[in-house]
Structures are given as C-alpha cells and as structure tokens.
Amino acid sequence: MPALVLLGAQWGDEGKGKATDLLGGSVDYVVRYQGGNNAGHTVVVGDQKYALHLLPSGILSPTCTPVIGNGVVVDPSVLLSELSGLNERGVDTSKLLISGNAHIITPYNVTVDKVTERFLGKRKIGTTGRGIGPTYADKINRVGIRVQDLYDESILTQKVEAALDVKNQILTKLYNRRAIAVDQVVEELVGYAEKLAPYVADTVLVLNQALEDDKVVLFEGGQGTLLDIDHGTYPFVTSSNPTAGGACTGAGVGPTKISRVIGILKAYTTRVGAGPFPTELFDEDGEALRRIGGERGVTTGRDRRCGWFDAVIARYATRVNGLTDFFLTKLDVLTGWEQIPVCVAYEIDGKRVEELPYSQSDFHHAKPVYETLPGWSEDITKAKSFSDLPKNAQNYVKALEEMSGAPISAIGVGPGRDETIEINSFL
Ligand code: GDP
Ligand code: IMO
Ligand code: MG
C-alpha cells in the first residue's frame, strides 16, 4: 500500500506541480487534500505549459485518477472552467473524483475575503482573494456549504440562510456593503449541481479500497509548510494544513498508511503576500533570482519576494512533516553566481539560534547568519545524473542535504518533465 505525500517545504511555489506530474505516470491516484484555487501549480510537458489551480497535477497523466479530497475548498465556477480549459486542449478529465464532503467556496466567501483584506489595510495578509479563509472559517463555524448540499435544494437554502444571517449584518453594518440575497446564491449553486454530478464520489472509501488493493496513491499538497495554519508563520498563512498530517484528515486516510513524505524544496527561497522572510533580498541578487527563476505568481500574477536558501526552514519542514526525502528544484536558476550565500542559523537579539523560533516576535527579528558556498557557471540543464553536475553544484546540493536533515532524492534542473536528475527512486 504505497501512499506518498508530496508537499511544499517553504512558502509555496517550490515546484510541486512539476514533481507531482513527474510521478503521475507511475501512480494510480493523485489526491489534493487541502487548499483550493489559491494554489497555482505549473506543469510543463514538451512545449505545452499548464497552470493548475484546483485540479491535482496528476490530471495530465492518462492512467492516473485525480481526486479532490474532503479537505479541499472548491469554487465550482473555477473548477468547471479549469476542466473545460483542459478539455479544449485535448486532456481527458473524465476520471476526476470530488469528495461530497469538500466545502464550497460561495460567492459571499469571495466577497468577505476581499472586504476583510481591505479593512485590514496595512495589516492585511495579502491573500489571493479567492475566498479561502472565509470558506474554512464557515467550515469550522459549522455554517459551511458542502458539495453534497448542492443535491438537496431545501437543505441548501436553509444552510445559505444560516450562513448569510450574520454575514449580511457584518457586510451592511460594518463594511457598508449591500446585503447578499439568499435566492441568488442558491440559484447559482444549484446551477452547478448537474455539471459536477458525474464526478462526486465517496472518495474516502475509494482511496482506502485502492490502498488495500496495493494501488499507489500520491497526496499532493497545495501551498507550503510555512503557510500552514498551525505550523506556519501565523497569521501570515493560509487557512488549512498543507503539512503531512493534513493529508490524513484531508483525504480520510490513516497515518499508518503513509509510507513516504517528500518535501519539495527550492534551491533558494520565495514568498508571495505579507509576512516575515529572514533571507529576503532587496538588491540586485533578489531581482536576478526573480528574473532568472521567473518568480511571478501563477494565481495572482504578483511578483514573488525572493531570497537565499534558508536551511533553518528546511530543517523545520523535515521535523514537522517527518520528511523522508527532498526534491530540490530550480538548481539551474543559481548558475552564474560566483558565491552563493546559504542561511545556516539566525541571530535574534544578539544570540545565535539554530532552530525556527516558536515566538512570532522573535521570528520577525531573526537576522540570517550566512555561510557562502562557491558557485558554478556551466549550464546544468542537460544534466541527467548527479555526476553530470559541476563539482561546485554537487557540493552545494550535498551541503543543503546535510543542513536540511533528509536525503535529496531528485534535483530539478529545468521546468520540463525530463529536466530532472533522479537519485533515489520515489516508488
Ligand atoms: P508549485 O505551486 O509548487 O507547483 O510551483 P509553481 O508552479 O507555482 O512555481 C514553480 C515554477 O518553477 C513553475 O514555473 C515551474 O515550471 C518552474 N520549475 C519547476 N521546477 C523547476 C526547475 O527545476 N527549474 C526551473 N528553471 N524551473 C522549474
Ligand atoms: P501554491 O500551491 C504561494 C499565500 C498568499 C497569502 C497567504 C494567504 O502555488 O504553492 P489565501 O488566499 O490562501 O488565504 O492567502 O497564502 N498563498 C500562496 N503563496 N503559493 C501558493 O500556492 C499560495 N496559496 C496561498 O499569497 O500570503
Ligand atoms: Mg504555485
């Protein structure tokens, strides 16, 4: 029963889409277990580039069944347009399964996300504005709408009424907005029911049966470890658990079933939105990483904040996820630097700190302590094995592995499926 979890080890955009797609041909199921269309996963196959938001990256592998688990929040209009976009490009999406227990991102959740951010002003999180936080808030408040509710109009109406009761008070009295009409929301949601019906399933049962039948299941995280609601840089986080435990709750599979946890780790660091980021660069190096790495958000088109590799964060990701392997991505982007600084510890109030501080205030004050490694100038994008890499690139990878606490089992040297060095097999 091989069950693998693949997740972001930093602040997202590590290259999860590429890594999942690479494994997609050898696994039977790829499951998204949290997040929603705040995710933007890029997959490059030959000369074709796909940007996936809600659909698991396994959707591009014909033998693989893509699954949207119960822990995901689903915006039906986004899902349907993503499906039709892929169909127009000749991708068969008929195998998709969606959990009936997944929560729906309603139009009012999107509105609340946007007005809340505006209201926060300079304290805003910098969310993607896709209604993610308010939808998870409704779920925890027990006023959420689930996929299964689309199939019972009377229940749906009662639930939308309950959800809008308080929200309309807040929208009109606090935010000076117009109230949202229950019927309008119900009508829009019911309109999606028939189109989604072929995909809705008891995904918990399907996945557990698949594992019993020795099928290979890959759980694909959205976002990254440091954006986790419990283990990330709260409050500058997303509202779900991309960390490994989230795969169990977000898909209904017990922890005893998980055999491997792969952390996707960029060879440097990026972040989108607000929040602390100790190795962030505001100089030409940061600009160069952004330009060479193409660091622009897939979902919102915002420039990503860029900085050097942070080993403290990588070690933390190893710990909170129980990582068994790393997939190091974008090593090719570092080609051309004579010296590459790597953050090995922090200095907080004059003291050297080796591990991520639990205190938010301390993390805000953390200054990176750098060690500098020699760079390389040779093109590495054609490298097929570790020994094809220049000595200094090999040493950079070995140094990161030693600092990060888990073996680096694959290395990305370009965005394409085949631009990967496989060191240890994942399956
Ligand atoms: P995700 O959200 O973790 O799936 O990552 P994104 O797709 O948002 O961002 C990663 C970007 O890096 C995408 O444009 C990928 O095509 C690209 N990418 C992934 N791996 C590599 C790599 O090894 N080298 C280079 N140059 N680009 C990569
Ligand atoms: P992938 O899957 C990078 C960030 C937002 C914001 C915070 C909260 O492509 O790695 P939200 O809309 O989730 O409430 O926003 O989280 N964020 C991401 N940053 N990659 C992502 O996804 C992200 N999804 C959310 O920028 O700071
Ligand atoms: Mg992304």
CSV table of C-alpha atoms and ligand atoms in Angstrom, one decimal:
chain,number,residue,atom,x,y,z
A,1,MET,CA,0.0,0.0,0.0
A,2,PRO,CA,2.4,2.7,-1.1
A,3,ALA,CA,1.0,6.1,-0.1
A,4,LEU,CA,3.2,9.1,-0.7
A,5,VAL,CA,2.7,12.7,0.4
A,6,LEU,CA,4.3,15.4,-1.7
A,7,LEU,CA,4.3,18.9,-0.2
A,8,GLY,CA,5.9,22.3,-0.2
A,9,ALA,CA,8.8,22.7,2.3
A,10,GLN,CA,8.9,26.5,2.2
A,11,TRP,CA,6.3,29.2,1.4
A,12,GLY,CA,4.8,27.6,-1.6
A,13,ASP,CA,5.7,27.6,-5.3
A,14,GLU,CA,8.5,25.2,-4.8
A,15,GLY,CA,7.6,23.2,-8.0
A,16,LYS,CA,5.1,20.8,-6.6
A,17,GLY,CA,3.2,20.7,-9.9
A,18,LYS,CA,6.2,19.6,-11.8
A,19,ALA,CA,7.2,17.0,-9.2
A,20,THR,CA,3.6,15.5,-9.0
A,21,ASP,CA,3.3,15.4,-12.8
A,22,LEU,CA,6.6,13.6,-13.0
A,23,LEU,CA,5.3,10.9,-10.7
A,24,GLY,CA,1.8,10.9,-12.1
A,25,GLY,CA,2.7,8.4,-14.8
A,26,SER,CA,3.6,5.8,-12.2
A,27,VAL,CA,0.9,6.3,-9.6
A,28,ASP,CA,-2.8,5.3,-9.7
A,29,TYR,CA,-4.3,8.2,-7.8
A,30,VAL,CA,-3.2,11.8,-7.2
A,31,VAL,CA,-5.2,13.5,-4.4
A,32,ARG,CA,-5.4,17.2,-3.4
A,33,TYR,CA,-6.1,17.2,0.3
A,34,GLN,CA,-6.3,20.9,1.3
A,35,GLY,CA,-6.4,24.4,-0.1
A,36,GLY,CA,-8.3,25.5,-3.2
A,37,ASN,CA,-7.8,27.7,-6.2
A,38,ASN,CA,-5.3,29.8,-4.2
A,39,ALA,CA,-2.8,27.2,-5.5
A,40,GLY,CA,-1.1,27.7,-8.8
A,41,HIS,CA,0.8,24.6,-9.9
A,42,THR,CA,2.7,24.8,-13.2
A,43,VAL,CA,3.4,21.7,-15.3
A,44,VAL,CA,5.4,21.8,-18.5
A,45,VAL,CA,5.1,18.9,-20.8
A,46,GLY,CA,7.1,19.3,-24.0
A,47,ASP,CA,6.2,22.7,-25.4
A,48,GLN,CA,2.9,22.7,-23.5
A,49,LYS,CA,2.5,24.7,-20.3
A,50,TYR,CA,-0.4,24.1,-17.9
A,51,ALA,CA,-1.4,26.2,-14.9
A,52,LEU,CA,-3.5,24.1,-12.5
A,53,HIS,CA,-5.3,25.7,-9.5
A,54,LEU,CA,-7.8,23.2,-8.2
A,55,LEU,CA,-7.2,20.1,-10.1
A,56,PRO,CA,-4.5,17.7,-8.9
A,57,SER,CA,-1.4,17.7,-11.2
A,58,GLY,CA,-2.0,14.0,-11.9
A,59,ILE,CA,-4.8,15.1,-14.2
A,60,LEU,CA,-2.3,15.2,-17.1
A,61,SER,CA,-1.4,11.5,-16.8
A,62,PRO,CA,-4.0,9.4,-18.6
A,63,THR,CA,-3.6,6.4,-16.3
A,64,CYS,CA,-4.0,8.3,-13.1
A,65,THR,CA,-7.2,9.1,-11.3
A,66,PRO,CA,-7.2,12.6,-9.9
A,67,VAL,CA,-9.1,13.2,-6.7
A,68,ILE,CA,-10.3,16.3,-4.9
A,69,GLY,CA,-10.4,15.3,-1.2
A,70,ASN,CA,-12.7,16.3,1.6
A,71,GLY,CA,-10.2,18.8,2.9
A,72,VAL,CA,-10.2,20.9,-0.2
A,73,VAL,CA,-12.4,24.0,-0.7
A,74,VAL,CA,-14.0,24.1,-4.2
A,75,ASP,CA,-15.1,27.1,-6.2
A,76,PRO,CA,-17.4,25.4,-8.7
A,77,SER,CA,-17.1,28.1,-11.4
A,78,VAL,CA,-13.3,27.9,-11.2
A,79,LEU,CA,-13.4,24.1,-11.3
A,80,LEU,CA,-15.7,23.9,-14.3
A,81,SER,CA,-13.7,26.5,-16.3
A,82,GLU,CA,-10.4,24.7,-15.4
A,83,LEU,CA,-12.0,21.4,-16.7
A,84,SER,CA,-13.3,22.9,-19.9
A,85,GLY,CA,-9.9,24.6,-20.5
A,86,LEU,CA,-8.1,21.3,-20.3
A,87,ASN,CA,-10.8,19.5,-22.4
A,88,GLU,CA,-10.2,22.1,-25.1
A,89,ARG,CA,-6.5,21.2,-25.1
A,90,GLY,CA,-7.4,17.5,-25.5
A,91,VAL,CA,-6.9,16.4,-21.9
A,92,ASP,CA,-9.3,13.8,-20.7
A,93,THR,CA,-10.7,14.8,-17.3
A,94,SER,CA,-13.5,12.2,-17.1
A,95,LYS,CA,-11.8,10.2,-14.3
A,96,LEU,CA,-11.9,13.1,-11.8
A,97,LEU,CA,-13.4,12.3,-8.4
A,98,ILE,CA,-14.6,15.0,-6.0
A,99,SER,CA,-15.5,14.4,-2.4
A,100,GLY,CA,-19.1,15.1,-1.5
A,101,ASN,CA,-17.7,16.4,1.8
A,102,ALA,CA,-15.5,19.0,0.3
A,103,HIS,CA,-16.7,22.6,1.1
A,104,ILE,CA,-17.9,25.0,-1.5
A,105,ILE,CA,-16.4,28.5,-1.9
A,106,THR,CA,-19.5,30.5,-2.3
A,107,PRO,CA,-19.7,34.0,-3.9
A,108,TYR,CA,-20.1,35.6,-0.5
A,109,ASN,CA,-17.0,33.9,0.8
A,110,VAL,CA,-15.0,35.6,-2.0
A,111,THR,CA,-16.7,38.9,-1.2
A,112,VAL,CA,-15.8,38.6,2.5
A,113,ASP,CA,-12.2,37.7,1.7
A,114,LYS,CA,-11.8,40.9,-0.3
A,115,VAL,CA,-13.5,43.3,2.1
A,116,THR,CA,-11.7,41.8,5.1
A,117,GLU,CA,-8.4,42.4,3.4
A,118,ARG,CA,-9.3,46.0,2.5
A,119,PHE,CA,-10.5,46.6,6.1
A,120,LEU,CA,-7.2,45.3,7.5
A,121,GLY,CA,-5.3,47.9,5.5
A,122,LYS,CA,-1.6,47.8,6.1
A,123,ARG,CA,-2.1,44.8,8.4
A,124,LYS,CA,-3.5,42.7,5.5
A,125,ILE,CA,-2.3,39.1,4.9
A,126,GLY,CA,-2.1,39.6,1.1
A,127,THR,CA,-4.4,36.7,0.4
A,128,THR,CA,-5.1,35.5,-3.1
A,129,GLY,CA,-8.7,36.9,-2.7
A,130,ARG,CA,-10.2,33.6,-3.7
A,131,GLY,CA,-12.4,33.2,-0.6
A,132,ILE,CA,-10.2,30.5,1.0
A,133,GLY,CA,-10.0,31.9,4.6
A,134,PRO,CA,-13.8,32.7,4.9
A,135,THR,CA,-14.7,29.3,3.5
A,136,TYR,CA,-12.6,27.4,6.0
A,137,ALA,CA,-14.0,29.8,8.7
A,138,ASP,CA,-17.5,28.7,7.8
A,139,LYS,CA,-16.5,25.1,7.8
A,140,ILE,CA,-15.1,25.4,11.4
A,141,ASN,CA,-18.1,27.6,12.4
A,142,ARG,CA,-20.3,24.8,11.1
A,143,VAL,CA,-22.1,27.0,8.6
A,144,GLY,CA,-20.3,25.8,5.6
A,145,ILE,CA,-21.8,24.5,2.3
A,146,ARG,CA,-20.6,21.1,1.1
A,147,VAL,CA,-20.6,19.6,-2.4
A,148,GLN,CA,-23.3,17.2,-1.3
A,149,ASP,CA,-25.6,20.1,-0.3
A,150,LEU,CA,-26.0,21.0,-4.0
A,151,TYR,CA,-28.2,18.0,-4.4
A,152,ASP,CA,-30.9,19.0,-1.9
A,153,GLU,CA,-32.2,22.5,-2.6
A,154,SER,CA,-34.2,22.8,0.6
A,155,ILE,CA,-31.3,21.9,2.8
A,156,LEU,CA,-29.0,24.2,0.7
A,157,THR,CA,-31.4,27.1,1.1
A,158,GLN,CA,-31.5,26.6,4.9
A,159,LYS,CA,-27.7,26.4,5.0
A,160,VAL,CA,-27.2,29.5,2.9
A,161,GLU,CA,-29.7,31.4,5.1
A,162,ALA,CA,-27.8,30.4,8.2
A,163,ALA,CA,-24.5,31.5,6.7
A,164,LEU,CA,-25.8,34.8,5.4
A,165,ASP,CA,-27.7,35.7,8.6
A,166,VAL,CA,-24.6,37.0,10.4
A,167,LYS,CA,-22.6,37.8,7.3
A,168,ASN,CA,-25.2,40.2,5.9
A,169,GLN,CA,-25.2,42.1,9.2
A,170,ILE,CA,-21.4,42.4,9.0
A,171,LEU,CA,-21.4,43.4,5.3
A,172,THR,CA,-24.1,46.1,5.7
A,173,LYS,CA,-23.4,47.4,9.2
A,174,LEU,CA,-19.6,47.1,9.4
A,175,TYR,CA,-18.4,47.2,5.8
A,176,ASN,CA,-21.1,49.4,4.3
A,177,ARG,CA,-21.8,46.8,1.6
A,178,ARG,CA,-25.0,45.7,0.1
A,179,ALA,CA,-26.6,42.5,1.6
A,180,ILE,CA,-26.3,39.3,-0.4
A,181,ALA,CA,-29.6,37.7,-1.4
A,182,VAL,CA,-30.1,34.0,-0.4
A,183,ASP,CA,-32.1,33.1,-3.5
A,184,GLN,CA,-29.5,34.4,-5.8
A,185,VAL,CA,-26.7,32.4,-4.2
A,186,VAL,CA,-28.9,29.2,-4.1
A,187,GLU,CA,-29.8,29.6,-7.8
A,188,GLU,CA,-26.1,30.0,-8.8
A,189,LEU,CA,-25.0,27.0,-6.7
A,190,VAL,CA,-27.9,24.7,-7.9
A,191,GLY,CA,-26.8,25.6,-11.5
A,192,TYR,CA,-23.5,23.8,-10.9
A,193,ALA,CA,-25.1,20.6,-9.4
A,194,GLU,CA,-25.7,18.7,-12.6
A,195,LYS,CA,-22.4,19.6,-14.2
A,196,LEU,CA,-20.5,18.4,-11.1
A,197,ALA,CA,-22.6,15.3,-10.5
A,198,PRO,CA,-20.6,12.8,-12.6
A,199,TYR,CA,-17.5,13.5,-10.5
A,200,VAL,CA,-19.0,13.4,-7.0
A,201,ALA,CA,-18.0,10.3,-5.0
A,202,ASP,CA,-17.2,8.8,-1.6
A,203,THR,CA,-13.5,9.5,-2.1
A,204,VAL,CA,-12.6,8.2,1.4
A,205,LEU,CA,-13.9,4.8,0.6
A,206,VAL,CA,-12.4,4.8,-2.9
A,207,LEU,CA,-8.9,5.7,-1.6
A,208,ASN,CA,-8.9,3.3,1.3
A,209,GLN,CA,-10.0,0.5,-1.1
A,210,ALA,CA,-7.3,1.5,-3.5
A,211,LEU,CA,-4.7,1.2,-0.8
A,212,GLU,CA,-6.0,-2.2,0.2
A,213,ASP,CA,-5.6,-3.3,-3.4
A,214,ASP,CA,-2.0,-2.1,-3.4
A,215,LYS,CA,-2.6,0.8,-5.7
A,216,VAL,CA,-0.1,3.7,-5.5
A,217,VAL,CA,-1.7,6.9,-4.1
A,218,LEU,CA,0.1,10.3,-4.1
A,219,PHE,CA,-1.2,13.1,-1.9
A,220,GLU,CA,-0.4,16.5,-3.4
A,221,GLY,CA,-0.2,19.5,-1.1
A,222,GLY,CA,-1.2,23.0,-2.1
A,223,GLN,CA,0.9,25.9,-0.6
A,224,GLY,CA,3.8,25.1,1.7
A,225,THR,CA,4.9,24.2,5.3
A,226,LEU,CA,5.4,27.8,6.4
A,227,LEU,CA,1.9,28.7,5.1
A,228,ASP,CA,0.3,26.0,7.3
A,229,ILE,CA,-2.3,27.4,9.7
A,230,ASP,CA,-0.8,25.6,12.7
A,231,HIS,CA,2.9,25.3,11.8
A,232,GLY,CA,3.4,28.3,9.5
A,233,THR,CA,4.2,32.0,10.1
A,234,TYR,CA,0.8,32.7,11.6
A,235,PRO,CA,-1.1,34.9,10.9
A,236,PHE,CA,0.6,35.3,7.6
A,237,VAL,CA,-0.5,31.8,6.5
A,238,THR,CA,-3.3,30.1,4.5
A,239,SER,CA,-6.3,28.6,6.4
A,240,SER,CA,-5.6,24.9,6.1
A,241,ASN,CA,-2.9,22.3,6.8
A,242,PRO,CA,-0.6,21.7,3.8
A,243,THR,CA,1.8,19.8,6.3
A,244,ALA,CA,1.8,16.0,6.1
A,245,GLY,CA,-0.8,15.4,8.8
A,246,GLY,CA,-3.3,17.4,6.6
A,247,ALA,CA,-3.1,14.6,4.0
A,248,CYS,CA,-4.7,12.2,6.6
A,249,THR,CA,-7.5,14.5,7.6
A,250,GLY,CA,-8.0,16.0,4.2
A,251,ALA,CA,-8.4,12.7,2.4
A,252,GLY,CA,-9.6,10.3,5.2
A,253,VAL,CA,-6.6,8.0,5.2
A,254,GLY,CA,-4.9,6.9,8.4
A,255,PRO,CA,-1.3,7.9,9.2
A,256,THR,CA,-0.3,4.3,9.3
A,257,LYS,CA,-0.9,4.1,5.6
A,258,ILE,CA,1.6,6.8,4.7
A,259,SER,CA,4.9,5.3,3.6
A,260,ARG,CA,6.9,8.3,2.3
A,261,VAL,CA,6.7,12.1,2.7
A,262,ILE,CA,8.6,14.1,0.1
A,263,GLY,CA,9.3,17.8,0.7
A,264,ILE,CA,9.7,20.0,-2.4
A,265,LEU,CA,12.4,22.4,-1.8
A,266,LYS,CA,13.5,25.3,-4.0
A,267,ALA,CA,17.3,25.9,-4.2
A,268,TYR,CA,16.6,29.4,-2.9
A,269,THR,CA,13.5,30.9,-1.2
A,270,THR,CA,10.4,32.8,-2.4
A,271,ARG,CA,7.3,34.1,-0.8
A,272,VAL,CA,4.1,35.8,-2.0
A,273,GLY,CA,2.0,38.0,0.2
A,274,ALA,CA,2.9,39.6,3.5
A,275,GLY,CA,4.8,38.2,6.5
A,276,PRO,CA,8.3,37.6,7.8
A,277,PHE,CA,11.0,36.3,5.5
A,278,PRO,CA,14.5,36.4,7.0
A,279,THR,CA,16.6,35.8,3.8
A,280,GLU,CA,14.6,38.2,1.6
A,281,LEU,CA,16.8,40.2,-0.7
A,282,PHE,CA,16.0,43.8,-1.7
A,283,ASP,CA,19.0,44.2,-4.0
A,284,GLU,CA,20.2,43.1,-7.5
A,285,ASP,CA,20.6,39.5,-6.4
A,286,GLY,CA,16.9,39.4,-5.4
A,287,GLU,CA,16.0,41.0,-8.8
A,288,ALA,CA,18.1,38.5,-10.6
A,289,LEU,CA,16.6,35.5,-8.8
A,290,ARG,CA,13.1,36.8,-9.7
A,291,ARG,CA,14.1,37.3,-13.3
A,292,ILE,CA,16.0,34.1,-13.9
A,293,GLY,CA,13.6,32.0,-11.9
A,294,GLY,CA,10.5,33.5,-13.5
A,295,GLU,CA,9.2,34.2,-10.0
A,296,ARG,CA,5.8,35.6,-10.7
A,297,GLY,CA,2.6,34.2,-9.1
A,298,VAL,CA,0.7,31.7,-11.2
A,299,THR,CA,-2.6,32.6,-9.5
A,300,THR,CA,-2.5,36.3,-8.9
A,301,GLY,CA,0.4,37.4,-11.2
A,302,ARG,CA,2.1,39.1,-8.2
A,303,ASP,CA,5.9,39.3,-8.2
A,304,ARG,CA,7.3,36.8,-5.7
A,305,ARG,CA,9.6,38.0,-2.9
A,306,CYS,CA,13.0,36.3,-3.4
A,307,GLY,CA,15.9,35.4,-1.1
A,308,TRP,CA,18.7,32.9,-0.5
A,309,PHE,CA,18.2,29.4,0.7
A,310,ASP,CA,17.2,29.1,4.4
A,311,ALA,CA,18.4,25.8,6.0
A,312,VAL,CA,16.6,26.6,9.3
A,313,ILE,CA,13.3,26.5,7.4
A,314,ALA,CA,14.3,23.3,5.6
A,315,ARG,CA,15.2,21.6,8.9
A,316,TYR,CA,11.9,22.8,10.4
A,317,ALA,CA,10.0,21.3,7.4
A,318,THR,CA,11.8,18.0,7.9
A,319,ARG,CA,10.7,17.9,11.5
A,320,VAL,CA,7.0,19.0,11.3
A,321,ASN,CA,6.3,16.8,8.3
A,322,GLY,CA,8.5,13.8,9.1
A,323,LEU,CA,10.1,14.2,5.7
A,324,THR,CA,11.7,11.1,4.2
A,325,ASP,CA,13.1,12.8,1.1
A,326,PHE,CA,13.6,16.2,-0.5
A,327,PHE,CA,13.1,17.0,-4.2
A,328,LEU,CA,15.4,20.0,-4.7
A,329,THR,CA,14.1,22.3,-7.5
A,330,LYS,CA,15.4,25.1,-9.6
A,331,LEU,CA,19.1,24.4,-9.1
A,332,ASP,CA,19.6,25.7,-12.6
A,333,VAL,CA,18.5,29.2,-11.6
A,334,LEU,CA,21.6,29.6,-9.4
A,335,THR,CA,24.0,29.0,-12.3
A,336,GLY,CA,26.3,32.0,-12.8
A,337,TRP,CA,26.7,33.3,-9.2
A,338,GLU,CA,30.3,33.2,-8.1
A,339,GLN,CA,29.4,32.8,-4.5
A,340,ILE,CA,26.1,31.6,-3.1
A,341,PRO,CA,25.1,32.5,0.5
A,342,VAL,CA,23.1,30.0,2.4
A,343,CYS,CA,21.4,30.8,5.7
A,344,VAL,CA,22.5,28.3,8.3
A,345,ALA,CA,21.1,29.9,11.5
A,346,TYR,CA,19.5,33.1,12.8
A,347,GLU,CA,20.7,35.9,15.0
A,348,ILE,CA,18.0,37.0,17.3
A,349,ASP,CA,18.7,39.8,19.8
A,350,GLY,CA,22.4,39.2,19.5
A,351,LYS,CA,22.1,35.4,20.1
A,352,ARG,CA,22.7,32.6,17.5
A,353,VAL,CA,19.6,30.4,17.1
A,354,GLU,CA,19.8,27.1,15.2
A,355,GLU,CA,16.1,26.3,15.0
A,356,LEU,CA,13.0,28.2,14.0
A,357,PRO,CA,11.8,30.2,17.0
A,358,TYR,CA,8.2,29.4,18.0
A,359,SER,CA,7.7,33.1,19.0
A,360,GLN,CA,6.3,35.2,16.2
A,361,SER,CA,8.1,38.3,17.6
A,362,ASP,CA,11.4,36.5,17.6
A,363,PHE,CA,11.0,35.3,14.1
A,364,HIS,CA,10.2,38.9,13.0
A,365,HIS,CA,13.6,39.9,14.4
A,366,ALA,CA,15.5,37.0,13.0
A,367,LYS,CA,18.6,38.0,11.0
A,368,PRO,CA,20.1,35.4,8.7
A,369,VAL,CA,23.6,34.0,9.5
A,370,TYR,CA,25.1,33.1,6.2
A,371,GLU,CA,27.8,30.7,5.0
A,372,THR,CA,28.9,31.3,1.5
A,373,LEU,CA,29.4,28.4,-0.9
A,374,PRO,CA,31.3,28.6,-4.2
A,375,GLY,CA,29.1,28.8,-7.3
A,376,TRP,CA,29.4,27.4,-10.9
A,377,SER,CA,29.0,28.8,-14.3
A,378,GLU,CA,28.4,25.7,-16.5
A,379,ASP,CA,25.0,25.1,-18.0
A,380,ILE,CA,23.4,22.3,-15.9
A,381,THR,CA,20.0,22.0,-17.7
A,382,LYS,CA,21.1,18.9,-19.7
A,383,ALA,CA,22.5,17.0,-16.6
A,384,LYS,CA,20.9,13.6,-16.3
A,385,SER,CA,22.8,12.2,-13.3
A,386,PHE,CA,24.4,13.7,-10.2
A,387,SER,CA,27.9,13.2,-11.6
A,388,ASP,CA,27.0,15.3,-14.7
A,389,LEU,CA,26.8,18.4,-12.3
A,390,PRO,CA,29.9,20.6,-11.9
A,391,LYS,CA,31.7,19.8,-8.7
A,392,ASN,CA,30.6,23.1,-7.0
A,393,ALA,CA,26.9,22.3,-7.9
A,394,GLN,CA,27.4,18.8,-6.4
A,395,ASN,CA,28.9,20.4,-3.2
A,396,TYR,CA,26.0,22.9,-3.0
A,397,VAL,CA,23.5,20.1,-3.1
A,398,LYS,CA,25.4,18.0,-0.6
A,399,ALA,CA,25.7,21.0,1.8
A,400,LEU,CA,22.0,21.6,1.6
A,401,GLU,CA,21.2,18.0,2.2
A,402,GLU,CA,23.4,17.9,5.3
A,403,MET,CA,21.8,21.1,6.7
A,404,SER,CA,18.3,20.1,5.9
A,405,GLY,CA,18.0,16.7,7.6
A,406,ALA,CA,16.7,14.4,4.8
A,407,PRO,CA,18.2,12.9,1.7
A,408,ILE,CA,17.8,14.9,-1.6
A,409,SER,CA,16.4,12.2,-3.9
A,410,ALA,CA,15.8,14.3,-7.0
A,411,ILE,CA,17.0,17.6,-8.4
A,412,GLY,CA,15.2,19.9,-10.9
A,413,VAL,CA,17.4,21.5,-13.5
A,414,GLY,CA,14.7,23.0,-15.6
A,415,PRO,CA,10.9,23.3,-15.7
A,416,GLY,CA,10.3,20.3,-18.1
A,417,ARG,CA,9.3,16.8,-17.0
A,418,ASP,CA,12.6,15.4,-18.3
A,419,GLU,CA,14.8,18.1,-16.8
A,420,THR,CA,15.2,16.2,-13.6
A,421,ILE,CA,18.0,14.2,-12.0
A,422,GLU,CA,16.7,11.2,-10.1
A,423,ILE,CA,19.0,10.0,-7.4
A,424,ASN,CA,16.7,7.6,-5.3
A,425,SER,CA,13.5,6.3,-6.8
A,426,PHE,CA,10.3,7.5,-5.0
A,427,LEU,CA,8.4,4.3,-5.7
B,1,GDP,P1,4.0,25.0,-7.2
B,1,GDP,O1,3.0,25.9,-6.8
B,1,GDP,O2,4.8,24.4,-6.1
B,1,GDP,O3,3.5,23.9,-8.2
B,1,GDP,O4,5.1,25.8,-8.1
B,1,GDP,P2,4.7,26.9,-9.2
B,1,GDP,O5,4.3,26.2,-10.4
B,1,GDP,O6,3.9,28.0,-8.7
B,1,GDP,O7,6.2,27.6,-9.4
B,1,GDP,C1,7.3,26.8,-9.8
B,1,GDP,C2,7.8,27.4,-11.1
B,1,GDP,O8,9.1,26.9,-11.4
B,1,GDP,C3,7.0,27.0,-12.3
B,1,GDP,O9,7.1,28.0,-13.3
B,1,GDP,C4,7.7,25.7,-12.8
B,1,GDP,O10,7.5,25.5,-14.2
B,1,GDP,C5,9.1,26.1,-12.5
B,1,GDP,N1,10.0,24.9,-12.2
B,1,GDP,C6,9.8,23.8,-11.5
B,1,GDP,N2,10.9,23.1,-11.3
B,1,GDP,C7,11.9,23.8,-12.0
B,1,GDP,C8,13.3,23.6,-12.1
B,1,GDP,O11,13.9,22.6,-11.6
B,1,GDP,N3,14.0,24.5,-12.8
B,1,GDP,C9,13.4,25.6,-13.4
B,1,GDP,N4,14.1,26.5,-14.0
B,1,GDP,N5,12.1,25.9,-13.2
B,1,GDP,C10,11.3,24.9,-12.5
B,2,IMO,P1,0.9,27.0,-4.3
B,2,IMO,O1,0.1,25.8,-4.2
B,2,IMO,C1,2.3,30.8,-2.6
B,2,IMO,C2,-0.4,32.8,0.2
B,2,IMO,C3,-1.0,34.1,-0.2
B,2,IMO,C4,-1.1,34.8,1.2
B,2,IMO,C5,-1.5,33.6,2.1
B,2,IMO,C6,-3.0,33.5,2.4
B,2,IMO,O2,1.0,27.5,-5.7
B,2,IMO,O3,2.3,26.9,-3.7
B,2,IMO,P2,-5.0,32.6,1.0
B,2,IMO,O4,-5.6,33.2,-0.3
B,2,IMO,O5,-4.6,31.2,0.9
B,2,IMO,O6,-5.9,32.9,2.2
B,2,IMO,O7,-3.7,33.6,1.2
B,2,IMO,O8,-1.0,32.5,1.5
B,2,IMO,N1,-0.6,31.7,-0.7
B,2,IMO,C7,0.4,31.2,-1.5
B,2,IMO,N2,1.6,31.6,-1.7
B,2,IMO,N3,1.8,29.7,-3.3
B,2,IMO,C8,0.6,29.3,-3.0
B,2,IMO,O9,0.1,28.2,-3.5
B,2,IMO,C9,-0.2,30.1,-2.2
B,2,IMO,N4,-1.5,29.9,-1.7
B,2,IMO,C10,-1.7,30.9,-0.8
B,2,IMO,O10,-0.1,34.8,-1.1
B,2,IMO,O11,0.2,35.3,1.6
B,3,MG,MG,2.4,27.9,-7.1
